[in-house]
Coordinates of C-alpha atoms in Angstrom, one line a residue:
X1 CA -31.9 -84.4 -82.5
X2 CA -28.5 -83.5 -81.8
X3 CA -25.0 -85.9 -80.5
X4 CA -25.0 -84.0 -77.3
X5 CA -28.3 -85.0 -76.3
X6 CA -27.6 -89.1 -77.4
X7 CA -23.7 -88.3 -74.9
X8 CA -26.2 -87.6 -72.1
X9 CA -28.6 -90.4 -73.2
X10 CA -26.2 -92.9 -72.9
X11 CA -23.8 -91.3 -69.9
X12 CA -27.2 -91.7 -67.9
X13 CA -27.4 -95.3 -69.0
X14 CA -23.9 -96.0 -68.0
X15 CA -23.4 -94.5 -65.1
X16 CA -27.4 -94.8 -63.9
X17 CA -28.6 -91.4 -62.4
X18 CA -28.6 -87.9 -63.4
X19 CA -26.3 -86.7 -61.2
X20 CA -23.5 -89.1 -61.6
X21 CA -23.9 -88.6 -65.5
X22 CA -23.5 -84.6 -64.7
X23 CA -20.3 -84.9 -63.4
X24 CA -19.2 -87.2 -66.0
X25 CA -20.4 -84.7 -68.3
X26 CA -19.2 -81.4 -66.3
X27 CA -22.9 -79.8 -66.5
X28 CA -26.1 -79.3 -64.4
X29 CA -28.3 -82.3 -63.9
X30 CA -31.3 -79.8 -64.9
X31 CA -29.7 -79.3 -68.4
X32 CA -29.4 -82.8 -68.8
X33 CA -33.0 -83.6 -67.6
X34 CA -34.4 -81.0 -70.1
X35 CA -32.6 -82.2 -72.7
X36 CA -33.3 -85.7 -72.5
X37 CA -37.4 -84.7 -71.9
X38 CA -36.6 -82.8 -75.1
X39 CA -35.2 -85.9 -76.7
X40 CA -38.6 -88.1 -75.6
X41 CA -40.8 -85.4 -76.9
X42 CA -39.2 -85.3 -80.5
X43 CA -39.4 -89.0 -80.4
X44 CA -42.8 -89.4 -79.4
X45 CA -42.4 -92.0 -76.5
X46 CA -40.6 -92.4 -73.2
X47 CA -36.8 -93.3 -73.0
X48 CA -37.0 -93.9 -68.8
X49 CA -39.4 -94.3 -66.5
X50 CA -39.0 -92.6 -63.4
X51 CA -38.9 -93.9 -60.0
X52 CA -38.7 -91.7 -57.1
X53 CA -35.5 -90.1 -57.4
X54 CA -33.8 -92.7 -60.0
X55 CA -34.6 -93.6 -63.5
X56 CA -35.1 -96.8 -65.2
X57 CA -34.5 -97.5 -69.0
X58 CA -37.9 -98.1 -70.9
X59 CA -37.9 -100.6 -73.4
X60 CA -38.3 -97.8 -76.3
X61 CA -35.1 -96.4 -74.6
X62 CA -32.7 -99.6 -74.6
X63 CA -33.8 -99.6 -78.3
X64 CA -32.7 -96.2 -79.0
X65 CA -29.7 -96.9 -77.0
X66 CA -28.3 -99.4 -79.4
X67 CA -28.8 -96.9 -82.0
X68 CA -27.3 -93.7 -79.8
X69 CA -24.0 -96.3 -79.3
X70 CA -24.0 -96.6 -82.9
X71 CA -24.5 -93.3 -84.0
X72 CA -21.6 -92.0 -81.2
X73 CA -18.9 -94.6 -82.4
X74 CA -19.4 -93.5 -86.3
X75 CA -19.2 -90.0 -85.6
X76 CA -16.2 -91.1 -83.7
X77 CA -14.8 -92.7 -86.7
X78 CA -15.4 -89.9 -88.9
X79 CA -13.8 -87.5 -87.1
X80 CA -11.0 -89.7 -87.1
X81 CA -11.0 -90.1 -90.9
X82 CA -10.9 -86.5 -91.6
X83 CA -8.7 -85.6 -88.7
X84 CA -6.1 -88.8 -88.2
X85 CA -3.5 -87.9 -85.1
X86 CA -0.5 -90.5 -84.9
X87 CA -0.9 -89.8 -81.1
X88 CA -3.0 -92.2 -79.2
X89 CA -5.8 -90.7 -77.3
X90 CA -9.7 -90.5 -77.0
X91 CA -11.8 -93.3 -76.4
X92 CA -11.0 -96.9 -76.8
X93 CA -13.3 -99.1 -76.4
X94 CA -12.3 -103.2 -76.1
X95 CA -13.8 -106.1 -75.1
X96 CA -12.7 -109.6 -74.2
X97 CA -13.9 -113.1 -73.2
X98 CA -13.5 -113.3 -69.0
X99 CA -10.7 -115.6 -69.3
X100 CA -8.8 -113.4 -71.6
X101 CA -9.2 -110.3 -69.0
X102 CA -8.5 -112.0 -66.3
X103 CA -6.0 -113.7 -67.2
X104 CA -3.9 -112.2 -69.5
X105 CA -5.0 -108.3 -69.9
X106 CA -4.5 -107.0 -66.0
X107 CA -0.7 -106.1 -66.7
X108 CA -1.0 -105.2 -70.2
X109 CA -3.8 -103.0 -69.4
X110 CA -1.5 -101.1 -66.8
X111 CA 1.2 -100.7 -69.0
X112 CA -1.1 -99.3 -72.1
X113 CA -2.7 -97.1 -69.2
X114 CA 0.9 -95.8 -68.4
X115 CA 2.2 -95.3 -72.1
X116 CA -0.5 -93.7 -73.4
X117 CA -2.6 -91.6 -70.0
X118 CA -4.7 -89.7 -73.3
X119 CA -6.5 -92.7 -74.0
X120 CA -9.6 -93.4 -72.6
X121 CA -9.7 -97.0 -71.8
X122 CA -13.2 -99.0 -71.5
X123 CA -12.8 -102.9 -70.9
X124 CA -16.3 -105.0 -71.6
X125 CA -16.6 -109.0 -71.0
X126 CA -18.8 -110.8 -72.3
X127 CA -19.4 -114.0 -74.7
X128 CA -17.7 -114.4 -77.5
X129 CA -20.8 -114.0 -79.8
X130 CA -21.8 -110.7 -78.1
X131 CA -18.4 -109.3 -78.5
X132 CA -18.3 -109.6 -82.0
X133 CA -21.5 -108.6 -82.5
X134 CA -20.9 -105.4 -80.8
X135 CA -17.6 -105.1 -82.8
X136 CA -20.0 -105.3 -86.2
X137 CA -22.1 -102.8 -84.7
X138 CA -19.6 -100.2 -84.2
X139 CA -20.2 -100.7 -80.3
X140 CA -17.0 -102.0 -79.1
X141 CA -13.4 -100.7 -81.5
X142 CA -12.0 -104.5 -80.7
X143 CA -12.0 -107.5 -78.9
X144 CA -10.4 -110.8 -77.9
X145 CA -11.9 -114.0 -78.1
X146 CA -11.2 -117.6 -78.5
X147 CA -12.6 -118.7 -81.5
X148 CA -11.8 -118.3 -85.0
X149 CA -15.1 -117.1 -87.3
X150 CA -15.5 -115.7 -90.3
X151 CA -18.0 -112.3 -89.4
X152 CA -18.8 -110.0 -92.1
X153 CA -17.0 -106.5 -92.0
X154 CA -14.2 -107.8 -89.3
X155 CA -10.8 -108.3 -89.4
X156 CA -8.9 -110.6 -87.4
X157 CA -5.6 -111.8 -86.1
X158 CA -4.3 -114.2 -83.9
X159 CA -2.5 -112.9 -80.6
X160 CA -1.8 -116.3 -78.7
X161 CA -2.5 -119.8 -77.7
X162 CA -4.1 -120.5 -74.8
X163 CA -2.8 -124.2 -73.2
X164 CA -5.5 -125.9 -71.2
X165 CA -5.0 -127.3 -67.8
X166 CA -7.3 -129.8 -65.7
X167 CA -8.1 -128.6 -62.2
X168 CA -8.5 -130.7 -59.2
X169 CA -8.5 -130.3 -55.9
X170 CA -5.5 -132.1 -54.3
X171 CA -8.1 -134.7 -52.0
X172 CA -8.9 -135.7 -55.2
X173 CA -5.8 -137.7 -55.8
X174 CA -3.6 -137.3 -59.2
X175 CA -5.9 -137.4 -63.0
X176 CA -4.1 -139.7 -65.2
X177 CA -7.0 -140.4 -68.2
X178 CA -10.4 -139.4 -68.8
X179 CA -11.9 -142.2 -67.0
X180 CA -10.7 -140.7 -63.6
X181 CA -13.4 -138.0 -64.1
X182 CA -16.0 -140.5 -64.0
X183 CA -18.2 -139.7 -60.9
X184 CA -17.0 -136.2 -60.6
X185 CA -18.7 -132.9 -60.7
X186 CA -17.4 -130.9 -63.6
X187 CA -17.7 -127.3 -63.5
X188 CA -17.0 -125.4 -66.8
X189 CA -18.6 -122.1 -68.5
X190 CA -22.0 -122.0 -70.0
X191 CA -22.6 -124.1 -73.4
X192 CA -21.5 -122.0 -76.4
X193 CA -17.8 -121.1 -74.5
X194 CA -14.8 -122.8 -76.8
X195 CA -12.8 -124.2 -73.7
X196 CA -16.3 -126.5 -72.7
X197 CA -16.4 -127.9 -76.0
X198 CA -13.0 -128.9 -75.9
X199 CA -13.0 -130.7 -72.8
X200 CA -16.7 -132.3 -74.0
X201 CA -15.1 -133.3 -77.0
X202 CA -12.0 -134.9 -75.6
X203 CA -14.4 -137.0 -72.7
X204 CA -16.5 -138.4 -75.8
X205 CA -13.7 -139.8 -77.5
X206 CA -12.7 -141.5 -74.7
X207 CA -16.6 -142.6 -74.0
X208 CA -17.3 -140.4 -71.1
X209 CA -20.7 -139.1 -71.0
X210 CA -21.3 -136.8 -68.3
X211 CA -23.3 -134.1 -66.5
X212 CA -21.3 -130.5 -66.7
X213 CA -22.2 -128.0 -63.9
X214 CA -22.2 -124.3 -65.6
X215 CA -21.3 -121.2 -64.1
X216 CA -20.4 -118.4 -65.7
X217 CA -17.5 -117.4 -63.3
X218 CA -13.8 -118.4 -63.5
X219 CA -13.9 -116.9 -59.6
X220 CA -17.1 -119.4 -58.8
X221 CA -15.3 -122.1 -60.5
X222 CA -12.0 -122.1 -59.0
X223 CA -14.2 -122.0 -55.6
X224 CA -15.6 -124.9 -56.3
X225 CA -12.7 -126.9 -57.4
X226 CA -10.2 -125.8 -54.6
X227 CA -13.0 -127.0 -51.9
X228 CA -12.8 -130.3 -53.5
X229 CA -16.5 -130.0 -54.8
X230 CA -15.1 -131.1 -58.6
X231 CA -12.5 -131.0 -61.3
X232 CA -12.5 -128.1 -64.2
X233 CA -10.8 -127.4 -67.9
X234 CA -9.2 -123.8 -67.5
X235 CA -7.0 -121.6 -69.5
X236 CA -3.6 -121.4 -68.7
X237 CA -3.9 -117.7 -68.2
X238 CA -6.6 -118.8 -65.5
X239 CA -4.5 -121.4 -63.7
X240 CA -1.3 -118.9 -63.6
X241 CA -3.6 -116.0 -61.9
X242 CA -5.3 -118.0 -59.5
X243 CA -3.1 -121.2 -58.4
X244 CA -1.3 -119.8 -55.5
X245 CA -2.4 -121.4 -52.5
X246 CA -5.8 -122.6 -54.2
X247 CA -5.2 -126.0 -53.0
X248 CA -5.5 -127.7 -56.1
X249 CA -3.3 -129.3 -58.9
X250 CA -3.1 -128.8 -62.3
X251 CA -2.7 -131.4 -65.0
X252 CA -1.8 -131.0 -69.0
X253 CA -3.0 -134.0 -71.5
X254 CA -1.3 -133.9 -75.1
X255 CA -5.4 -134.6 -76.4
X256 CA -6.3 -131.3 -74.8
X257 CA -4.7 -128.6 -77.5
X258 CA -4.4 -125.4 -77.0
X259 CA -7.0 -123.1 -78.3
X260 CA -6.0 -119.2 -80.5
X261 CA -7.4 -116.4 -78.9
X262 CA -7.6 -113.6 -81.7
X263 CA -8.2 -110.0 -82.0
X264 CA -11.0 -108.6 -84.1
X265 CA -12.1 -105.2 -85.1
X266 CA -14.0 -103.4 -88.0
X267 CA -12.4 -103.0 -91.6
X268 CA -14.6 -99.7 -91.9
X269 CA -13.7 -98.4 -88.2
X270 CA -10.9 -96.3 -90.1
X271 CA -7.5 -94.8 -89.0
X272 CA -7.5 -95.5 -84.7
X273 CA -4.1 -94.6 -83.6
X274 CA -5.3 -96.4 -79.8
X275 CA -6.8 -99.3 -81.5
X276 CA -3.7 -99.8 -83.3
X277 CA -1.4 -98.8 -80.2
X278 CA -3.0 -101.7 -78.5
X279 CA -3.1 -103.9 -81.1
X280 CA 0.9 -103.3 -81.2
X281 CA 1.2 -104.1 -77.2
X282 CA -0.6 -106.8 -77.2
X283 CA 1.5 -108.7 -80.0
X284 CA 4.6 -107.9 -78.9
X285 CA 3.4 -108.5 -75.3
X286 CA 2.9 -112.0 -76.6
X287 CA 5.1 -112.7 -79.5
X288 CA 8.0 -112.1 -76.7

């Protein structure tokens, strides 16, 4: 088994074909396709199915994938260790929550882009729990997210504070408590995201018991709201990109604190002059 063959396994996965992974790759699809059949022979089972002219990942072959991920980013970290460049470049891979990327990364990523053109720049959303578990896992080299946990092997620091803002259309008339939600649909992210449970939390202190729509979509939401189908708790980052003519309003209650979104990555990732580079720009980007 050898790291070029687990590059290829998981350049097919990404990019979903031979061909386009070829390219990627600068080679000839038939060298990758003999050295993947290669790969499924020394491993005694099937790593894709194929279909016609396309593949499809077997369920032996997403498990091996983890594993490939893993294997690429510590070999990524050793060479690092024993080679350390104060010049940025290589791969760097970060995630963040969709409100964080949305709303707040756009600008900072085209500025990091510009300072440092070495670096190769991968962005991932996802839940908060899946970006730090791919953090532990050596799968992602850091991410942003809006909670504050203690995970074993990561390191963390707080970047900024997100202010929350009610959304409603502006047929709905002005929000002055949380009794003038009572009767109207409420659109948030899936259970488990930090901004629902604030805005559950403040309507049961104030007695409010009610049905939440979820939709995993600040795009879907604000679609919703600015047609006057219901109100919604956003970040402020959220409201900023998306209020111009949206037709709706935005309200601030003193009860609804803002929320830190942090930065986490691995204590054992080693020296990672782009990590750090963008740990840098996004503080100061912030801090200012």
């Amino acid at each position: 088994m050898e790291l070029s063959q687990l590059r290829m396994l998981k350049t097919v996965c990404d990019t979903g074909s031979i061909a386009r992974a070829a390219e990627v790759l600068h080679c000839v699809p038939s060298n990758i396709t003999a050295r993947l059949k290669s790969l499924e022979r020394e491993l005694g089972t099937p790593l894709f199915f194929r279909e016609g002219r396309g593949l499809r990942v077997s369920p032996a072959g997403e498990v091996f994938l983890g594993y490939a991920t893993k294997i690429l980013g510590l070999t990524e970290e050793a060479r690092r260790a024993v080679n350390p460049s104060h010049t940025p470049s290589g791969p760097l891979r970060i995630g963040a929550i969709e409100s964080s990327a949305t709303g707040r990364l756009p600008q900072l990523l085209a500025k990091y882009h510009a300072q440092y053109p070495q670096v190769s720049l991968e962005l991932s959303t996802g839940t908060w729990a899946q970006l730090l578990d791919d953090t532990q896992h050596h799968r992602l080299d850091g991410v942003i997210v809006a909670v504050d946990v203690e995970r074993p092997g990561l390191k963390r620091a707080v970047m900024y504070r997100e202010d929350l803002m009610l959304i409603a259309s502006e047929s709905h008339g002005p929000l002055r408590n949380a009794a003038d939600l009572q009767g109207k649909a409420i659109f948030m992210w899936p259970p488990g995201c930090p901004y629902r449970l604030a805005l559950e939390q403040w309507l049961l202190r104030h007695d409010q018991v009610q049905p939440i729509i979820s939709i995993a979509s600040y795009g879907a939401i604000v679609g919703c709201v600015s047609a006057g189908a219901g109100v919604s708790l956003v970040p402020r980052g959220i409201y900023e990109q998306y209020r111009q003519g949206a037709g709706w309003t935005g309200y601030e209650f003193p009860e609804l604190t803002g929320i830190d979104n942090l930065f986490y990555w691995h204590e054992n990732a080693g020296r990672h002059p782009a990590r750090e580079a963008f740990l840098t720009m996004l503080k100061t980007e912030f801090e200012g």
